[in-house]
Coordinates of C-alpha atoms and ligand atoms in Angstrom, one line a residue:
X1 CA -159.1 -6.1 37.4
X2 CA -162.2 -4.0 38.2
X3 CA -160.6 -1.1 36.4
X4 CA -160.5 -3.2 33.2
X5 CA -164.2 -4.2 33.5
X6 CA -165.2 -0.6 33.9
X7 CA -163.1 0.4 30.9
X8 CA -164.6 -2.3 28.8
X9 CA -168.2 -1.2 29.6
X10 CA -167.4 2.4 28.8
X11 CA -165.5 1.5 25.7
X12 CA -168.1 2.2 23.0
X13 CA -168.7 5.7 24.4
X14 CA -165.1 6.7 24.3
X15 CA -164.3 5.0 21.0
X16 CA -166.9 7.0 19.2
X17 CA -165.5 10.3 20.5
X18 CA -161.9 9.4 19.9
X19 CA -161.6 7.9 16.5
X20 CA -157.9 7.4 16.8
X21 CA -158.3 4.9 19.6
X22 CA -157.6 1.3 18.6
X23 CA -160.4 -1.2 18.5
X24 CA -161.3 -2.8 21.9
X25 CA -159.2 -0.2 23.7
X26 CA -160.1 2.9 25.5
X27 CA -158.2 6.1 25.4
X28 CA -159.9 7.8 28.3
X29 CA -157.1 10.0 29.5
X30 CA -154.8 11.8 27.1
X31 CA -151.8 9.6 26.2
X32 CA -153.2 6.6 28.0
X33 CA -154.4 3.5 26.2
X34 CA -156.1 0.5 27.9
X35 CA -157.0 -2.6 26.0
X36 CA -158.8 -5.7 27.1
X37 CA -159.3 -9.0 25.2
X38 CA -157.4 -8.1 22.2
X39 CA -156.2 -10.8 19.9
X40 CA -153.0 -9.0 18.9
X41 CA -151.0 -6.0 19.8
X42 CA -153.1 -3.0 18.6
X43 CA -151.5 -1.3 15.6
X44 CA -152.9 2.2 15.8
X45 CA -151.5 3.4 19.1
X46 CA -150.4 7.0 18.9
X47 CA -146.7 7.4 19.1
X48 CA -147.2 10.1 21.8
X49 CA -148.8 7.6 24.2
X50 CA -147.3 7.5 27.7
X51 CA -149.1 4.6 29.2
X52 CA -150.2 1.3 27.7
X53 CA -152.2 -1.3 29.7
X54 CA -153.2 -4.5 28.1
X55 CA -154.7 -7.5 29.9
X56 CA -156.7 -10.7 29.4
X57 CA -155.7 -10.7 25.8
X58 CA -153.9 -13.1 23.4
X59 CA -150.5 -11.8 22.5
X60 CA -148.2 -14.6 21.9
X61 CA -145.2 -12.6 20.9
X62 CA -144.2 -9.0 21.5
X63 CA -142.2 -7.4 18.7
X64 CA -139.9 -4.4 18.1
X65 CA -142.5 -3.0 15.7
X66 CA -145.3 -3.1 18.4
X67 CA -143.8 -0.2 20.3
X68 CA -141.5 1.3 17.7
X69 CA -140.9 5.1 18.0
X70 CA -142.9 5.5 21.2
X71 CA -140.3 7.7 22.7
X72 CA -142.7 9.1 25.4
X73 CA -143.8 5.7 26.7
X74 CA -143.3 5.6 30.5
X75 CA -145.4 2.6 31.4
X76 CA -146.0 -0.6 29.6
X77 CA -148.2 -3.2 31.3
X78 CA -149.1 -6.5 29.5
X79 CA -150.6 -9.1 31.8
X80 CA -152.6 -12.3 31.7
X81 CA -152.1 -12.5 27.9
X82 CA -150.3 -15.8 27.2
X83 CA -147.2 -13.9 26.0
X84 CA -144.4 -16.4 25.4
X85 CA -141.6 -14.3 24.0
X86 CA -140.4 -10.7 23.5
X87 CA -138.3 -10.1 20.5
X88 CA -134.7 -9.0 21.2
X89 CA -134.4 -5.2 21.7
X90 CA -138.1 -4.5 21.8
X91 CA -137.8 -2.1 24.7
X92 CA -134.2 -0.9 24.0
X93 CA -135.0 2.4 22.3
X94 CA -137.8 3.4 24.8
X95 CA -135.8 6.0 26.6
X96 CA -138.6 7.2 28.8
X97 CA -139.8 3.7 30.0
X98 CA -139.9 3.6 33.8
X99 CA -142.4 0.8 34.5
X100 CA -142.6 -2.6 32.7
X101 CA -145.0 -5.2 34.0
X102 CA -145.4 -8.5 32.2
X103 CA -146.8 -10.7 35.0
X104 CA -149.0 -13.7 34.4
X105 CA -147.7 -14.7 31.0
X106 CA -145.6 -17.5 29.7
X107 CA -142.2 -15.8 29.3
X108 CA -139.1 -18.1 29.6
X109 CA -136.6 -15.2 29.6
X110 CA -136.2 -11.7 31.0
X111 CA -136.7 -9.5 28.0
X112 CA -133.3 -8.4 26.5
X113 CA -131.7 -5.0 26.4
X114 CA -134.0 -3.2 28.8
X115 CA -133.5 0.6 28.8
X116 CA -131.5 2.2 31.6
X117 CA -134.5 4.5 32.5
X118 CA -136.4 1.5 33.9
X119 CA -137.4 1.8 37.6
X120 CA -139.9 -1.0 38.1
X121 CA -139.8 -4.5 36.5
X122 CA -142.5 -7.0 37.4
X123 CA -142.2 -10.5 35.8
X124 CA -144.1 -12.6 38.4
X125 CA -146.0 -15.7 37.4
X126 CA -144.0 -16.6 34.2
X127 CA -141.8 -19.6 33.3
X128 CA -138.4 -18.0 33.7
X129 CA -135.8 -20.5 35.0
X130 CA -132.5 -18.7 34.6
X131 CA -131.4 -15.1 35.2
X132 CA -128.3 -13.9 33.3
X133 CA -126.0 -11.1 34.3
X134 CA -126.7 -9.5 30.9
X135 CA -130.4 -9.4 31.7
X136 CA -129.9 -6.5 34.1
X137 CA -126.9 -4.8 32.7
X138 CA -127.0 -1.0 32.9
X139 CA -130.3 -0.9 34.9
X140 CA -128.9 1.7 37.3
X141 CA -132.3 3.2 38.1
X142 CA -134.2 -0.1 38.8
X143 CA -135.8 0.2 42.2
X144 CA -138.3 -2.7 42.1
X145 CA -137.7 -6.2 40.8
X146 CA -140.4 -8.8 41.2
X147 CA -139.7 -12.3 39.8
X148 CA -142.0 -14.3 42.1
X149 CA -143.6 -17.6 41.0
X150 CA -141.3 -18.5 38.3
X151 CA -139.0 -21.6 37.9
X152 CA -135.7 -20.3 39.2
X153 CA -134.0 -23.2 41.0
X154 CA -130.7 -21.6 41.8
X155 CA -129.6 -18.0 41.7
X156 CA -126.2 -16.3 41.7
X157 CA -126.6 -12.9 43.2
X158 CA -123.6 -11.7 41.1
X159 CA -126.3 -11.6 38.3
X160 CA -127.9 -8.7 40.1
X161 CA -124.8 -6.8 40.9
X162 CA -125.4 -3.9 38.5
X163 CA -128.7 -3.0 40.2
X164 CA -127.2 -0.3 42.4
X165 CA -130.5 1.4 43.1
X166 CA -132.6 -1.7 43.7
X167 CA -134.7 -1.3 46.8
X168 CA -137.2 -4.2 46.6
X169 CA -136.5 -7.7 45.4
X170 CA -139.2 -10.4 45.4
X171 CA -138.3 -14.0 44.6
X172 CA -141.1 -15.8 46.4
X173 CA -142.5 -19.1 45.2
X174 CA -139.7 -20.3 42.9
X175 CA -138.8 -23.6 44.5
X176 CA -135.3 -22.1 44.8
X177 CA -132.8 -24.6 46.2
X178 CA -129.7 -22.5 46.5
X179 CA -128.4 -19.0 46.3
X180 CA -124.8 -18.1 46.1
X181 CA -122.4 -15.2 45.5
X182 CA -122.7 -12.2 47.8
X183 CA -125.4 -9.6 47.2
X184 CA -123.9 -6.2 46.4
X185 CA -127.2 -4.4 46.5
X186 CA -126.4 -1.3 48.6
X187 CA -129.9 0.2 48.3
X188 CA -131.9 -2.9 49.0
X189 CA -134.5 -2.4 51.7
X190 CA -136.9 -5.2 51.1
X191 CA -135.9 -8.8 50.2
X192 CA -138.5 -11.6 50.1
X193 CA -137.7 -15.2 49.3
X194 CA -140.8 -16.8 50.8
X195 CA -141.9 -20.3 49.8
X196 CA -138.7 -21.7 48.3
X197 CA -136.6 -24.6 49.3
X198 CA -133.5 -22.9 50.6
X199 CA -131.6 -24.9 53.2
X200 CA -129.0 -22.3 54.0
X201 CA -127.2 -19.2 52.9
X202 CA -123.5 -18.7 52.1
X203 CA -121.5 -17.2 55.0
X204 CA -121.2 -13.6 53.8
X205 CA -124.4 -13.4 51.8
X206 CA -126.1 -10.7 53.9
X207 CA -123.1 -8.8 55.0
X208 CA -123.1 -6.1 52.3
X209 CA -126.9 -5.4 52.5
X210 CA -126.3 -2.4 54.8
X211 CA -129.7 -0.9 54.3
X212 CA -131.9 -4.0 54.4
X213 CA -135.1 -3.3 56.5
X214 CA -137.4 -6.2 55.7
X215 CA -136.3 -9.8 55.2
X216 CA -138.9 -12.5 54.5
X217 CA -137.6 -16.1 54.4
X218 CA -140.8 -17.8 55.5
X219 CA -141.5 -21.3 54.2
X220 CA -138.0 -22.5 53.4
X221 CA -135.9 -25.4 54.6
X222 CA -133.6 -23.5 56.9
X223 CA -132.2 -25.4 59.9
X224 CA -130.3 -22.3 61.2
X225 CA -130.8 -18.6 61.4
X226 CA -128.8 -17.1 58.4
X227 CA -125.4 -15.7 59.5
X228 CA -124.4 -12.1 59.5
X229 CA -127.8 -10.5 59.3
X230 CA -127.6 -6.8 58.8
X231 CA -128.0 -4.5 61.8
X232 CA -130.4 -2.3 59.9
X233 CA -133.2 -5.0 59.9
X234 CA -136.7 -3.9 61.2
X235 CA -138.5 -7.2 60.3
X236 CA -137.2 -10.7 60.1
X237 CA -139.6 -13.5 59.1
X238 CA -138.4 -17.1 59.4
X239 CA -141.8 -18.9 59.9
X240 CA -142.3 -22.4 58.6
X241 CA -138.7 -23.5 58.5
X242 CA -136.8 -26.2 60.5
X243 CA -135.1 -24.1 63.1
X244 CA -134.4 -25.8 66.4
X245 CA -133.1 -22.9 68.4
X246 CA -132.4 -19.2 68.3
X247 CA -128.8 -18.3 69.3
X248 CA -127.7 -15.0 70.8
X249 CA -124.8 -14.8 68.3
X250 CA -127.2 -14.9 65.4
X251 CA -129.4 -12.0 66.4
X252 CA -127.7 -9.8 69.0
X253 CA -126.7 -7.2 66.5
X254 CA -130.3 -6.5 65.5
X255 CA -130.9 -3.5 67.8
X256 CA -133.5 -2.0 65.4
X257 CA -135.5 -5.1 64.9
X258 CA -139.2 -4.5 65.6
X259 CA -140.7 -7.8 64.3
X260 CA -139.4 -11.3 64.7
X261 CA -141.5 -14.1 63.3
X262 CA -140.4 -17.6 64.1
X263 CA -143.7 -19.5 64.2
X264 CA -144.0 -23.1 63.0
X265 CA -140.4 -24.3 63.4
X266 CA -139.1 -26.8 66.0
X267 CA -137.6 -24.3 68.4
X268 CA -137.1 -25.4 71.9
X269 CA -134.7 -22.7 73.1
X270 CA -134.5 -19.0 72.5
X271 CA -131.5 -16.9 73.4
X272 CA -130.5 -13.4 72.4
X273 CA -133.9 -11.7 72.4
X274 CA -132.7 -9.6 75.4
X275 CA -130.4 -7.7 72.9
X276 CA -133.4 -6.8 70.6
X277 CA -134.0 -3.5 72.3
X278 CA -136.6 -2.3 69.7
X279 CA -138.7 -5.5 69.4
X280 CA -142.4 -5.0 69.5
X281 CA -143.7 -8.3 68.1
X282 CA -142.5 -11.8 68.8
X283 CA -144.2 -14.7 67.0
X284 CA -143.2 -18.2 68.3
X285 CA -146.4 -20.1 67.7
X286 CA -146.2 -23.8 66.8
X287 CA -142.8 -24.6 68.3
X288 CA -141.5 -26.8 71.1
X289 CA -141.0 -24.3 73.8
X290 CA -141.5 -25.6 77.3
X291 CA -141.4 -22.2 78.9
X292 CA -141.7 -18.5 78.0
X293 CA -138.2 -17.3 76.9
X294 CA -136.5 -15.4 79.7
X295 CA -135.3 -11.8 79.6
X296 CA -137.7 -10.6 76.9
X297 CA -137.3 -7.0 75.9
X298 CA -139.4 -4.4 77.6
X299 CA -140.6 -3.0 74.3
X300 CA -142.7 -6.0 73.3
X301 CA -146.4 -5.3 72.5
X302 CA -147.4 -8.7 71.2
X303 CA -146.2 -12.2 72.1
X304 CA -147.6 -15.2 70.4
X305 CA -146.5 -18.5 72.1
X306 CA -149.6 -20.5 71.2
X307 CA -149.3 -24.2 70.2
X308 CA -146.2 -24.9 72.3
X309 CA -145.5 -27.1 75.3
X310 CA -145.5 -24.4 78.0
X311 CA -146.5 -25.8 81.4
X312 CA -146.4 -22.8 83.7
X313 CA -146.4 -19.1 83.7
X314 CA -144.4 -17.1 86.3
X315 CA -144.2 -13.5 87.3
X316 CA -140.4 -13.6 86.6
X317 CA -141.0 -14.0 82.9
X318 CA -143.3 -11.0 82.6
X319 CA -141.9 -8.6 85.1
X320 CA -140.4 -6.2 82.5
X321 CA -143.2 -6.2 79.9
X322 CA -145.0 -3.0 80.6
X323 CA -145.8 -2.4 77.0
X324 CA -147.4 -5.8 76.3
X325 CA -150.9 -5.6 74.9
X326 CA -151.5 -9.0 73.3
X327 CA -150.5 -12.3 74.8
X328 CA -151.3 -15.6 73.1
X329 CA -150.7 -18.7 75.1
X330 CA -153.5 -20.9 73.8
X331 CA -153.0 -24.6 73.1
X332 CA -150.2 -25.2 75.5
X333 CA -150.2 -27.4 78.7
X334 CA -150.3 -24.6 81.2
X335 CA -151.5 -26.0 84.5
X336 CA -149.8 -23.5 86.9
X337 CA -150.3 -19.8 86.5
X338 CA -148.6 -17.8 89.3
X339 CA -150.9 -15.3 91.1
X340 CA -150.3 -11.9 89.6
X341 CA -147.9 -13.2 87.0
X342 CA -149.1 -10.5 84.6
X343 CA -149.6 -7.7 87.0
X344 CA -146.7 -5.6 85.6
X345 CA -148.3 -5.7 82.2
X346 CA -150.4 -2.7 82.8
X347 CA -151.5 -2.3 79.1
X348 CA -152.5 -5.9 78.5
X349 CA -155.9 -6.0 76.8
X350 CA -156.0 -9.4 75.1
X351 CA -155.1 -12.7 76.8
X352 CA -155.6 -16.0 75.1
X353 CA -155.4 -19.0 77.4
X354 CA -157.7 -21.4 75.6
X355 CA -156.9 -25.1 75.3
X356 CA -154.7 -25.4 78.5
X357 CA -155.0 -27.3 81.7
X358 CA -156.0 -24.5 84.1
X359 CA -158.4 -25.5 86.9
X360 CA -159.2 -21.9 87.8
X361 CA -159.2 -18.4 86.4
X362 CA -155.7 -17.0 87.1
X363 CA -155.7 -14.5 90.0
X364 CA -154.8 -10.8 89.8
X365 CA -155.0 -10.4 86.1
X366 CA -154.4 -6.8 84.9
X367 CA -157.5 -4.7 85.1
X368 CA -156.9 -3.5 81.5
X369 CA -158.0 -6.8 80.0
X370 CA -160.7 -6.4 77.4
X371 CA -160.7 -10.0 76.2
X372 CA -160.0 -13.1 78.1
X373 CA -160.2 -16.5 76.5
X374 CA -160.2 -19.6 78.8
X375 CA -162.1 -22.0 76.5
X376 CA -161.2 -25.6 76.8
X377 CA -159.6 -25.7 80.3
X378 CA -160.7 -27.6 83.4
X379 CA -162.2 -24.7 85.4
X380 CA -164.9 -25.9 87.8
X381 CA -165.7 -22.9 89.9
X382 CA -165.6 -19.1 89.4
X383 CA -164.8 -17.1 92.4
X384 CA -165.1 -13.5 93.4
X385 CA -161.5 -12.7 93.8
X386 CA -160.7 -13.9 90.2
X387 CA -163.1 -11.5 88.6
X388 CA -163.0 -8.6 91.0
X389 CA -160.3 -6.8 89.1
X390 CA -161.6 -7.2 85.6
X391 CA -163.7 -4.0 85.3
X392 CA -162.7 -3.4 81.6
X393 CA -163.5 -7.0 80.4
X394 CA -165.7 -7.1 77.3
X395 CA -165.3 -10.6 76.1
X396 CA -165.1 -13.7 78.4
X397 CA -164.9 -17.1 76.9
X398 CA -165.4 -20.0 79.4
X399 CA -166.8 -22.5 76.8
X400 CA -165.9 -26.2 77.3
X401 CA -164.9 -26.1 80.9
X402 CA -166.4 -28.0 83.9
X403 CA -168.5 -25.2 85.4
X404 CA -171.9 -26.2 86.8
X405 CA -172.9 -23.0 88.6
X406 CA -172.4 -19.2 88.3
X407 CA -173.5 -16.9 91.1
X408 CA -175.3 -13.8 89.8
X409 CA -173.6 -11.6 92.3
X410 CA -170.2 -12.1 90.5
X411 CA -171.5 -10.2 87.5
X412 CA -171.3 -6.9 89.2
X413 CA -167.5 -7.1 88.9
X414 CA -167.8 -7.1 85.1
X415 CA -169.6 -3.9 84.3
X416 CA -168.5 -3.8 80.6
X417 CA -169.1 -7.4 79.7
X418 CA -170.5 -7.6 76.2
X419 CA -170.0 -11.2 75.2
X420 CA -170.0 -14.2 77.5
X421 CA -169.5 -17.8 76.3
X422 CA -170.6 -20.5 78.7
X423 CA -171.7 -23.4 76.5
X424 CA -170.1 -26.8 76.8
X425 CA -170.2 -26.7 80.6
X426 CA -172.1 -29.2 82.8
X427 CA -174.7 -26.7 84.0
X428 CA -176.7 -27.6 87.1
X429 CA -179.9 -25.7 86.2
X430 CA -181.1 -24.7 89.7
X431 CA -183.4 -21.8 90.2
X432 CA -180.3 -19.9 91.3
X433 CA -179.0 -20.2 87.8
X434 CA -182.1 -18.5 86.6
X435 CA -181.3 -15.6 88.7
X436 CA -178.0 -15.3 86.9
X437 CA -179.8 -15.5 83.6
X438 CA -182.0 -12.6 84.6
X439 CA -179.0 -10.5 85.7
X440 CA -177.2 -11.2 82.4
X441 CA -180.3 -10.1 80.4
X442 CA -180.6 -7.0 82.5
X443 CA -177.0 -6.1 81.7
X444 CA -177.6 -6.6 77.9
X445 CA -174.7 -9.1 77.7
X446 CA -174.8 -11.4 74.7
X447 CA -174.6 -14.9 76.2
X448 CA -174.1 -18.3 74.7
X449 CA -175.3 -20.3 77.7
X450 CA -175.3 -23.9 76.6
X451 CA -177.4 -26.8 78.1
X452 CA -178.3 -28.2 81.4
X453 CA -176.7 -31.4 82.5
X454 CA -178.6 -31.6 85.8
X455 CA -181.1 -31.9 87.3
X456 CA -182.4 -34.9 85.3
X457 CA -185.7 -33.2 84.4
X458 CA -183.9 -30.3 82.8
X459 CA -181.2 -32.2 80.9
X460 CA -180.6 -30.8 77.4
X461 CA -182.6 -27.6 78.1
X462 CA -180.9 -24.4 77.0
X463 CA -180.8 -22.6 80.2
X464 CA -180.6 -19.0 78.8
X465 CA -183.8 -19.5 76.9
X466 CA -185.7 -22.4 78.3
X467 CA -189.3 -21.6 79.3
X468 CA -189.6 -25.0 81.0
X469 CA -187.1 -24.1 83.7
X470 CA -188.9 -20.8 84.2
X471 CA -192.1 -22.7 84.8
X472 CA -190.4 -25.1 87.2
X473 CA -189.0 -22.2 89.2
X474 CA -192.2 -20.3 89.1
X475 CA -193.3 -22.7 91.9
X476 CA -190.7 -21.2 94.1
X477 CA -192.2 -18.2 95.8
X478 CA -189.0 -16.3 95.6
X479 CA -189.0 -16.3 91.8
X480 CA -192.7 -16.0 91.1
X481 CA -192.5 -12.3 90.5
X482 CA -189.4 -12.5 88.4
X483 CA -190.9 -14.8 85.8
X484 CA -193.5 -12.3 84.7
X485 CA -190.9 -9.6 84.5
X486 CA -188.6 -11.6 82.4
X487 CA -191.3 -12.7 80.0
X488 CA -192.4 -9.2 79.4
X489 CA -188.9 -8.0 78.5
X490 CA -187.7 -8.1 75.0
X491 CA -184.5 -9.9 75.2
X492 CA -181.5 -10.0 72.9
X493 CA -180.3 -13.2 74.4
X494 CA -180.8 -16.4 72.5
X495 CA -178.9 -19.6 72.0
X496 CA -178.6 -18.8 68.3
X497 CA -177.2 -15.3 68.6
X498 CA -174.2 -14.4 66.5
X499 CA -171.6 -11.8 67.0
X500 CA -169.8 -10.5 63.9
X501 CA -169.5 -13.8 62.1
X502 CA -167.5 -16.5 63.6
X503 CA -167.0 -15.5 67.2
X504 CA -164.7 -18.5 67.9
X505 CA -161.9 -17.0 65.9
X506 CA -162.8 -13.4 66.7
X507 CA -159.8 -11.5 68.2
X508 CA -160.6 -7.9 68.6
X509 CA -157.2 -6.1 69.0
X510 CA -158.7 -2.7 69.4
X511 CA -161.3 -3.4 71.9
X512 CA -161.6 -0.4 74.3
Ligands
LIG1 C1 -131.5 -12.5 21.1 O1 -130.4 -12.2 21.9 C2 -129.8 -13.3 22.5 C3 -128.7 -12.8 23.4 O2 -129.0 -11.6 23.9 C4 -129.2 -14.2 21.5 O3 -128.6 -15.4 22.0 C5 -130.3 -14.6 20.5 O4 -129.7 -15.4 19.4 C6 -131.0 -13.4 20.0 N1 -132.1 -13.9 19.1 C7 -132.3 -13.4 17.9 C8 -133.5 -14.0 17.2 O5 -131.6 -12.6 17.4
LIG2 C1 -131.5 2.2 63.7 O1 -132.6 3.2 63.7 C2 -132.2 4.5 63.9 C3 -133.4 5.3 64.1 O2 -134.3 5.1 63.1 C4 -131.3 4.9 62.8 O3 -130.8 6.2 63.0 C5 -130.1 4.0 62.7 O4 -129.3 4.3 61.6 C6 -130.5 2.5 62.6 N1 -129.4 1.7 62.7 C7 -129.0 0.9 61.7 C8 -127.8 0.0 61.9 O5 -129.6 0.9 60.6
LIG3 C1 -152.0 -27.4 69.3 O1 -150.6 -27.4 69.2 C2 -150.0 -28.5 68.5 C3 -148.6 -28.4 68.5 O2 -148.1 -28.2 69.8 C4 -150.6 -28.7 67.1 O3 -150.1 -29.8 66.5 C5 -152.1 -28.7 67.1 O4 -152.6 -28.6 65.8 C6 -152.6 -27.4 67.9 N1 -154.0 -27.5 67.9 C7 -154.8 -26.5 67.5 C8 -156.2 -26.6 67.7 O5 -154.3 -25.5 67.1
LIG4 C1 -177.2 -28.9 91.8 O1 -177.5 -28.0 92.7 C2 -178.3 -28.5 93.8 C3 -178.6 -27.2 94.7 O2 -177.5 -26.6 95.0 C4 -177.5 -29.5 94.6 O3 -178.3 -30.0 95.6 C5 -177.2 -30.6 93.6 O4 -176.4 -31.6 94.2 C6 -176.4 -30.1 92.4 N1 -176.3 -31.1 91.4 C7 -175.1 -31.4 90.9 C8 -175.1 -32.5 89.9 O5 -174.1 -30.8 91.2

């Protein structure tokens, strides 16, 4: 929309230099007319015009006479203008028309007799409830058809059978309850039917889509994986449906599949992924898995199994996954994490284990980790051998655990630590903890420390910034010198520091 604003501001300038340009329009480039807030279709548009853009206007009806004789017109865009109807044959004679966009209007029908030159047709956000076979007759060059957010409840794909060049079809957000007929769309690469109410697909629906690469069926009522998915698929999205399992028979042909999104279903078992020999991304968040699926393909780079019911993590599950970079296991019930379970994942940089039942930091995590989230577990103690391998760690989140002490000597194992979250733990604010505070300040790590639970006289004090604890410990000979040193240093540590907005939800994939 910004373009239109700019055009509007510049309009008086241009209109004075180009007297032939219609009122409230700008004709900045030769053969291009842009109009904004017009009350009717401008009359004086030159017949040599190639591109017309009109938006935020009031044009109730589009008529044959509005574009009559514009035989050079390639692109016609009329959006957000309350258009309710298009007179029959309005576009029929426009032999050069390639792009027609009429989105965000009030159209009830696809305009009739569209010219065979048409390549892109966008009719999203209208009131179209039915598609007829005759609507698309002869559109042999149509590549892109977007009819999202209309009122189509049921669709026979026979209707679309003349679209032999169609590459991209978008039918999102129509509340569609059924589709039938088979889809003879030999060029189709991209099919999106997100946010409808489809419970199933006819048996051979996908069989003839030999070139389909991207299929998005997120947000439907599917209880099963659609049958006969084409081998060509690169991306399959089935999030927010009602799937209970993934069967080998449904997916084993998908050898080129790179992305499989199954989050937010009710999946309790997954089979067949071992055949997906190109899979790099597997999304299974918000299902009912009790364990990580076995025999995952070695090509995987990202696995999201957060919000499931997984109880333990074993080396067996991860022994093949040398390419894995991102692993999300947050919000499960993991209580057992086998020592070295992820040791074969020698590229792993991001591990999310928050909201589980771990009582210690897992042992022998890969040294490549840059980010480790253990927020909301039951960790009481941090030990040397747990951290000794983590020399690339940049972000460590231990918020909301049961940790009461942290030995300063452990910090030497984390030379790259930039952010440390320790709040929500029952800190025992001894003078030893002050030593840790000093070591963290010296490293320049940004720390969220939290408050002391004990001893009684320090309760509620923020241990990373409290002057009071400093004074108490000043009485100990050992720390007398330290106090002066710390006070003199300009510190970037504070209980109120902030790291790039909301650090709770901050996942840096490209941390190095
Ligand atoms: C427009 O065309 C449709 C069929 O293509 C026809 O049913 C309708 O009567 C026509 N309308 C007018 C006003 O001619
Ligand atoms: C799978 O991908 C390869 C390499 O891009 C390609 O040559 C092959 O045709 C694809 N297979 C299918 C069934 O599309
Ligand atoms: C944790 O997962 C459960 C489903 O297993 C879900 O209902 C809940 O909202 C999730 N909690 C968070 C904080 O994501
Ligand atoms: C805090 O640490 C001191 C010194 O190590 C110890 O004596 C005390 O019992 C600890 N308090 C709690 C509540 O753990």
